[in-house]
Amino acid sequence: MSAESHPESSHLVVVGSTMIDMLAYTNKVPHAGETVIGEKFALGFGGKGANQAVMARRFGIKVSMVNTLGDDVFGDTTLTNFQEQGIDTTFVARTSGASGVAPIWVEPDGTNRIICVPGANNAMTPAQAKSALESLKSYQIVIGQLEIPQVVTTQAFISAHQHGAITILNPAPFAEISPDLIAASDWIIPNETEFAAMHPQGLEPTSDEIILELAAALKTRFAVTLGEKGAALTTLDGRVIRVSAPTVKAIDTTGAGDAFVGSFAVALALGYSEEQALSLGCACASDSVTRLGTQSSYPTPAQAATILASIAG
Ligand code: RIB
């Protein structure tokens, strides 16, 4: 195990999205032209960037968010949520218009279907990312996703490298990724579907060889999430390390991938081994599917400390 840092001296930056999640829990999803009666509804804080920031913050490390919110009530409440969580919002901007929203359908087995409408997230600019990452000091990790313009994430990662930080791209929701963004990503964390979408022949990550070949072709490192089967990462010396996921009863999988990304990044920032980072990601993702909602499904700081202690051995 490498020497671990104290949470207070670790700093992670998320350059990414915010959404207000509109969760409808239903026993049956409608066909085209059909109306169904749902079971339950909840509004919650979401957006892959915000979720990853909140998950990371639960471990007590310093987290800065770089985002643009609209000038609506959703923007106000999202800003308040970040502040209540202790997330640095110095580089959260506001613009006129609507904040991001995400209508989400969740079925009884926890499966979700999500439509993101990015709104103000699309007003983010490369200059905003550059200015934030040049002003912030002493961060170790910068995380991005695909819910804001890719040129913004690319600029953020270039600035992060000038600062000596590690960059992590979560290619979700999947879109063709620009070569510049791939080149600026030290780690890419796709799920099985996103991995297959990145693969030239559409192959899923069913073997070590497939994962290693794509990592070599893209000159990046992968931490691939495999749902109930756990996760796999590529090592610097060309091997694959796998960890299995704890067995749990899923009731809502929304935000589980973000729990993985945020906690994996925290473990790297704290100096844990990459295998421990993979284990922490799996543990937090599995834990989150046992509770309803997105950020509302994440462990409390005390629960997060217990999970971290369990993987630290
Ligand atoms: O990954 C889950 C998230 O995807 C939700 O919070 C939703 O807002 C979308 O961004």
PDB file of C-alpha atoms in Angstrom, residues 135-290:
ATOM      1  CA  SER A 135      -6.468  29.948 -10.108  1.00  0.00           C
ATOM      2  CA  LEU A 136      -7.067  26.834  -7.997  1.00  0.00           C
ATOM      3  CA  LYS A 137      -3.938  25.550  -6.287  1.00  0.00           C
ATOM      4  CA  SER A 138      -2.686  22.193  -5.080  1.00  0.00           C
ATOM      5  CA  TYR A 139      -5.250  19.860  -6.620  1.00  0.00           C
ATOM      6  CA  GLN A 140      -4.279  16.305  -7.462  1.00  0.00           C
ATOM      7  CA  ILE A 141      -7.196  15.151  -9.630  1.00  0.00           C
ATOM      8  CA  VAL A 142      -9.501  16.720 -12.243  1.00  0.00           C
ATOM      9  CA  ILE A 143     -12.640  14.825 -13.332  1.00  0.00           C
ATOM     10  CA  GLY A 144     -14.810  15.413 -16.424  1.00  0.00           C
ATOM     11  CA  GLN A 145     -17.813  13.793 -18.124  1.00  0.00           C
ATOM     12  CA  LEU A 146     -19.700  14.329 -21.405  1.00  0.00           C
ATOM     13  CA  GLU A 147     -22.606  16.468 -20.192  1.00  0.00           C
ATOM     14  CA  ILE A 148     -20.806  19.753 -20.966  1.00  0.00           C
ATOM     15  CA  PRO A 149     -19.076  20.770 -24.243  1.00  0.00           C
ATOM     16  CA  GLN A 150     -16.047  18.532 -24.875  1.00  0.00           C
ATOM     17  CA  VAL A 151     -13.832  21.531 -25.689  1.00  0.00           C
ATOM     18  CA  VAL A 152     -14.320  22.705 -22.099  1.00  0.00           C
ATOM     19  CA  THR A 153     -13.252  19.358 -20.631  1.00  0.00           C
ATOM     20  CA  THR A 154     -10.300  19.184 -23.024  1.00  0.00           C
ATOM     21  CA  GLN A 155      -9.085  22.624 -21.934  1.00  0.00           C
ATOM     22  CA  ALA A 156      -9.598  21.671 -18.278  1.00  0.00           C
ATOM     23  CA  PHE A 157      -7.481  18.535 -18.701  1.00  0.00           C
ATOM     24  CA  ILE A 158      -4.719  20.407 -20.561  1.00  0.00           C
ATOM     25  CA  SER A 159      -4.587  22.986 -17.749  1.00  0.00           C
ATOM     26  CA  ALA A 160      -4.665  20.171 -15.161  1.00  0.00           C
ATOM     27  CA  HIS A 161      -1.626  18.539 -16.770  1.00  0.00           C
ATOM     28  CA  GLN A 162       0.265  21.840 -16.678  1.00  0.00           C
ATOM     29  CA  HIS A 163      -0.445  21.758 -12.954  1.00  0.00           C
ATOM     30  CA  GLY A 164       0.762  18.128 -12.600  1.00  0.00           C
ATOM     31  CA  ALA A 165      -2.707  16.733 -11.812  1.00  0.00           C
ATOM     32  CA  ILE A 166      -4.217  13.399 -12.915  1.00  0.00           C
ATOM     33  CA  THR A 167      -7.194  13.628 -15.314  1.00  0.00           C
ATOM     34  CA  ILE A 168     -10.153  11.241 -15.278  1.00  0.00           C
ATOM     35  CA  LEU A 169     -12.807  11.151 -18.008  1.00  0.00           C
ATOM     36  CA  ASN A 170     -16.158   9.450 -17.453  1.00  0.00           C
ATOM     37  CA  PRO A 171     -17.454   9.160 -21.074  1.00  0.00           C
ATOM     38  CA  ALA A 172     -21.119   9.445 -20.139  1.00  0.00           C
ATOM     39  CA  PRO A 173     -23.626   9.906 -21.584  1.00  0.00           C
ATOM     40  CA  PHE A 174     -21.735   8.433 -24.505  1.00  0.00           C
ATOM     41  CA  ALA A 175     -20.872  10.579 -27.528  1.00  0.00           C
ATOM     42  CA  GLU A 176     -18.006  10.291 -29.995  1.00  0.00           C
ATOM     43  CA  ILE A 177     -14.991  11.499 -28.000  1.00  0.00           C
ATOM     44  CA  SER A 178     -12.629  13.974 -29.666  1.00  0.00           C
ATOM     45  CA  PRO A 179      -9.049  12.712 -30.138  1.00  0.00           C
ATOM     46  CA  ASP A 180      -7.792  15.758 -28.192  1.00  0.00           C
ATOM     47  CA  LEU A 181      -9.911  14.835 -25.184  1.00  0.00           C
ATOM     48  CA  ILE A 182      -8.790  11.200 -25.278  1.00  0.00           C
ATOM     49  CA  ALA A 183      -5.171  12.346 -25.505  1.00  0.00           C
ATOM     50  CA  ALA A 184      -5.648  14.556 -22.434  1.00  0.00           C
ATOM     51  CA  SER A 185      -7.286  11.794 -20.333  1.00  0.00           C
ATOM     52  CA  ASP A 186      -4.984   9.782 -18.044  1.00  0.00           C
ATOM     53  CA  TRP A 187      -7.869   7.508 -17.052  1.00  0.00           C
ATOM     54  CA  ILE A 188     -11.117   6.771 -18.866  1.00  0.00           C
ATOM     55  CA  ILE A 189     -13.906   5.193 -16.805  1.00  0.00           C
ATOM     56  CA  PRO A 190     -16.620   3.754 -19.094  1.00  0.00           C
ATOM     57  CA  ASN A 191     -19.324   1.219 -18.296  1.00  0.00           C
ATOM     58  CA  GLU A 192     -19.689  -1.843 -20.551  1.00  0.00           C
ATOM     59  CA  THR A 193     -21.923  -0.068 -23.070  1.00  0.00           C
ATOM     60  CA  GLU A 194     -19.686   2.983 -23.266  1.00  0.00           C
ATOM     61  CA  PHE A 195     -16.611   0.758 -23.676  1.00  0.00           C
ATOM     62  CA  ALA A 196     -18.281  -1.040 -26.607  1.00  0.00           C
ATOM     63  CA  ALA A 197     -19.223   2.319 -28.153  1.00  0.00           C
ATOM     64  CA  MET A 198     -15.561   3.375 -27.985  1.00  0.00           C
ATOM     65  CA  HIS A 199     -14.349   0.093 -29.492  1.00  0.00           C
ATOM     66  CA  PRO A 200     -13.839   0.174 -33.300  1.00  0.00           C
ATOM     67  CA  GLN A 201     -15.586  -3.224 -33.661  1.00  0.00           C
ATOM     68  CA  GLY A 202     -18.127  -2.529 -30.920  1.00  0.00           C
ATOM     69  CA  LEU A 203     -16.683  -5.233 -28.648  1.00  0.00           C
ATOM     70  CA  GLU A 204     -17.744  -5.299 -24.998  1.00  0.00           C
ATOM     71  CA  PRO A 205     -15.039  -5.656 -22.295  1.00  0.00           C
ATOM     72  CA  THR A 206     -15.491  -9.430 -22.011  1.00  0.00           C
ATOM     73  CA  SER A 207     -11.788 -10.312 -21.790  1.00  0.00           C
ATOM     74  CA  ASP A 208      -8.531  -8.819 -20.532  1.00  0.00           C
ATOM     75  CA  GLU A 209      -7.208  -8.800 -24.105  1.00  0.00           C
ATOM     76  CA  ILE A 210     -10.053  -6.650 -25.413  1.00  0.00           C
ATOM     77  CA  ILE A 211      -9.582  -4.131 -22.593  1.00  0.00           C
ATOM     78  CA  LEU A 212      -5.784  -4.020 -22.976  1.00  0.00           C
ATOM     79  CA  GLU A 213      -5.908  -3.671 -26.771  1.00  0.00           C
ATOM     80  CA  LEU A 214      -8.248  -0.674 -26.652  1.00  0.00           C
ATOM     81  CA  ALA A 215      -6.227   0.967 -23.851  1.00  0.00           C
ATOM     82  CA  ALA A 216      -3.048   0.548 -25.926  1.00  0.00           C
ATOM     83  CA  ALA A 217      -4.708   1.861 -29.094  1.00  0.00           C
ATOM     84  CA  LEU A 218      -6.007   4.963 -27.291  1.00  0.00           C
ATOM     85  CA  LYS A 219      -2.848   5.391 -25.158  1.00  0.00           C
ATOM     86  CA  THR A 220      -4.957   5.700 -21.999  1.00  0.00           C
ATOM     87  CA  ARG A 221      -5.683   3.720 -18.839  1.00  0.00           C
ATOM     88  CA  PHE A 222      -9.111   2.184 -18.265  1.00  0.00           C
ATOM     89  CA  ALA A 223     -11.112   1.506 -15.151  1.00  0.00           C
ATOM     90  CA  VAL A 224     -14.128  -0.259 -16.682  1.00  0.00           C
ATOM     91  CA  THR A 225     -17.239  -0.719 -14.569  1.00  0.00           C
ATOM     92  CA  LEU A 226     -18.931  -4.085 -15.102  1.00  0.00           C
ATOM     93  CA  GLY A 227     -22.153  -3.719 -13.060  1.00  0.00           C
ATOM     94  CA  GLU A 228     -22.780  -6.693 -10.759  1.00  0.00           C
ATOM     95  CA  LYS A 229     -19.510  -8.241 -12.016  1.00  0.00           C
ATOM     96  CA  GLY A 230     -17.397  -5.495 -10.405  1.00  0.00           C
ATOM     97  CA  ALA A 231     -14.739  -3.545 -12.303  1.00  0.00           C
ATOM     98  CA  ALA A 232     -11.409  -3.957 -14.097  1.00  0.00           C
ATOM     99  CA  LEU A 233      -8.448  -1.620 -14.568  1.00  0.00           C
ATOM    100  CA  THR A 234      -5.394  -1.618 -16.784  1.00  0.00           C
ATOM    101  CA  THR A 235      -2.036  -1.396 -15.028  1.00  0.00           C
ATOM    102  CA  LEU A 236       0.967   0.582 -16.204  1.00  0.00           C
ATOM    103  CA  ASP A 237       2.810  -2.673 -16.993  1.00  0.00           C
ATOM    104  CA  GLY A 238       0.067  -3.986 -19.286  1.00  0.00           C
ATOM    105  CA  ARG A 239      -2.040  -6.207 -16.991  1.00  0.00           C
ATOM    106  CA  VAL A 240      -5.684  -6.149 -15.965  1.00  0.00           C
ATOM    107  CA  ILE A 241      -6.678  -6.110 -12.300  1.00  0.00           C
ATOM    108  CA  ARG A 242     -10.248  -7.085 -11.483  1.00  0.00           C
ATOM    109  CA  VAL A 243     -12.300  -6.747  -8.327  1.00  0.00           C
ATOM    110  CA  SER A 244     -15.753  -8.184  -7.729  1.00  0.00           C
ATOM    111  CA  ALA A 245     -18.700  -6.142  -6.493  1.00  0.00           C
ATOM    112  CA  PRO A 246     -20.383  -6.842  -3.149  1.00  0.00           C
ATOM    113  CA  THR A 247     -23.734  -8.637  -3.593  1.00  0.00           C
ATOM    114  CA  VAL A 248     -26.606  -6.273  -2.783  1.00  0.00           C
ATOM    115  CA  LYS A 249     -30.314  -5.878  -3.567  1.00  0.00           C
ATOM    116  CA  ALA A 250     -30.631  -2.973  -6.027  1.00  0.00           C
ATOM    117  CA  ILE A 251     -33.651  -0.678  -5.761  1.00  0.00           C
ATOM    118  CA  ASP A 252     -32.344   2.316  -7.774  1.00  0.00           C
ATOM    119  CA  THR A 253     -29.168   2.291  -9.888  1.00  0.00           C
ATOM    120  CA  THR A 254     -29.306   6.017 -10.716  1.00  0.00           C
ATOM    121  CA  GLY A 255     -25.946   7.634  -9.955  1.00  0.00           C
ATOM    122  CA  ALA A 256     -24.123   4.363  -9.175  1.00  0.00           C
ATOM    123  CA  GLY A 257     -21.572   5.016 -11.935  1.00  0.00           C
ATOM    124  CA  ASP A 258     -20.945   8.478 -10.479  1.00  0.00           C
ATOM    125  CA  ALA A 259     -20.444   6.978  -7.010  1.00  0.00           C
ATOM    126  CA  PHE A 260     -17.782   4.756  -8.580  1.00  0.00           C
ATOM    127  CA  VAL A 261     -16.002   7.629 -10.350  1.00  0.00           C
ATOM    128  CA  GLY A 262     -16.045   9.998  -7.348  1.00  0.00           C
ATOM    129  CA  SER A 263     -14.785   7.402  -4.873  1.00  0.00           C
ATOM    130  CA  PHE A 264     -12.179   5.907  -7.256  1.00  0.00           C
ATOM    131  CA  ALA A 265     -10.778   9.421  -7.719  1.00  0.00           C
ATOM    132  CA  VAL A 266     -10.719  10.028  -3.955  1.00  0.00           C
ATOM    133  CA  ALA A 267      -8.706   6.854  -3.373  1.00  0.00           C
ATOM    134  CA  LEU A 268      -6.141   7.972  -5.972  1.00  0.00           C
ATOM    135  CA  ALA A 269      -5.995  11.470  -4.437  1.00  0.00           C
ATOM    136  CA  LEU A 270      -5.429   9.954  -1.004  1.00  0.00           C
ATOM    137  CA  GLY A 271      -2.585   7.770  -2.283  1.00  0.00           C
ATOM    138  CA  TYR A 272      -4.257   4.366  -1.998  1.00  0.00           C
ATOM    139  CA  SER A 273      -3.204   1.681  -4.480  1.00  0.00           C
ATOM    140  CA  GLU A 274      -5.044   1.484  -7.799  1.00  0.00           C
ATOM    141  CA  GLU A 275      -6.523  -1.884  -6.778  1.00  0.00           C
ATOM    142  CA  GLN A 276      -7.846  -0.305  -3.576  1.00  0.00           C
ATOM    143  CA  ALA A 277      -9.273   2.555  -5.664  1.00  0.00           C
ATOM    144  CA  LEU A 278     -11.106  -0.025  -7.782  1.00  0.00           C
ATOM    145  CA  SER A 279     -12.424  -1.740  -4.642  1.00  0.00           C
ATOM    146  CA  LEU A 280     -13.582   1.565  -3.162  1.00  0.00           C
ATOM    147  CA  GLY A 281     -15.365   2.431  -6.422  1.00  0.00           C
ATOM    148  CA  CYS A 282     -17.187  -0.922  -6.452  1.00  0.00           C
ATOM    149  CA  ALA A 283     -18.070  -0.686  -2.762  1.00  0.00           C
ATOM    150  CA  CYS A 284     -19.554   2.823  -3.099  1.00  0.00           C
ATOM    151  CA  ALA A 285     -21.431   2.023  -6.322  1.00  0.00           C
ATOM    152  CA  SER A 286     -22.936  -1.132  -4.776  1.00  0.00           C
ATOM    153  CA  ASP A 287     -23.824   0.734  -1.597  1.00  0.00           C
ATOM    154  CA  SER A 288     -25.584   3.490  -3.563  1.00  0.00           C
ATOM    155  CA  VAL A 289     -27.965   1.152  -5.416  1.00  0.00           C
ATOM    156  CA  THR A 290     -29.489   0.057  -2.107  1.00  0.00           C
TER     157      THR A 290
END
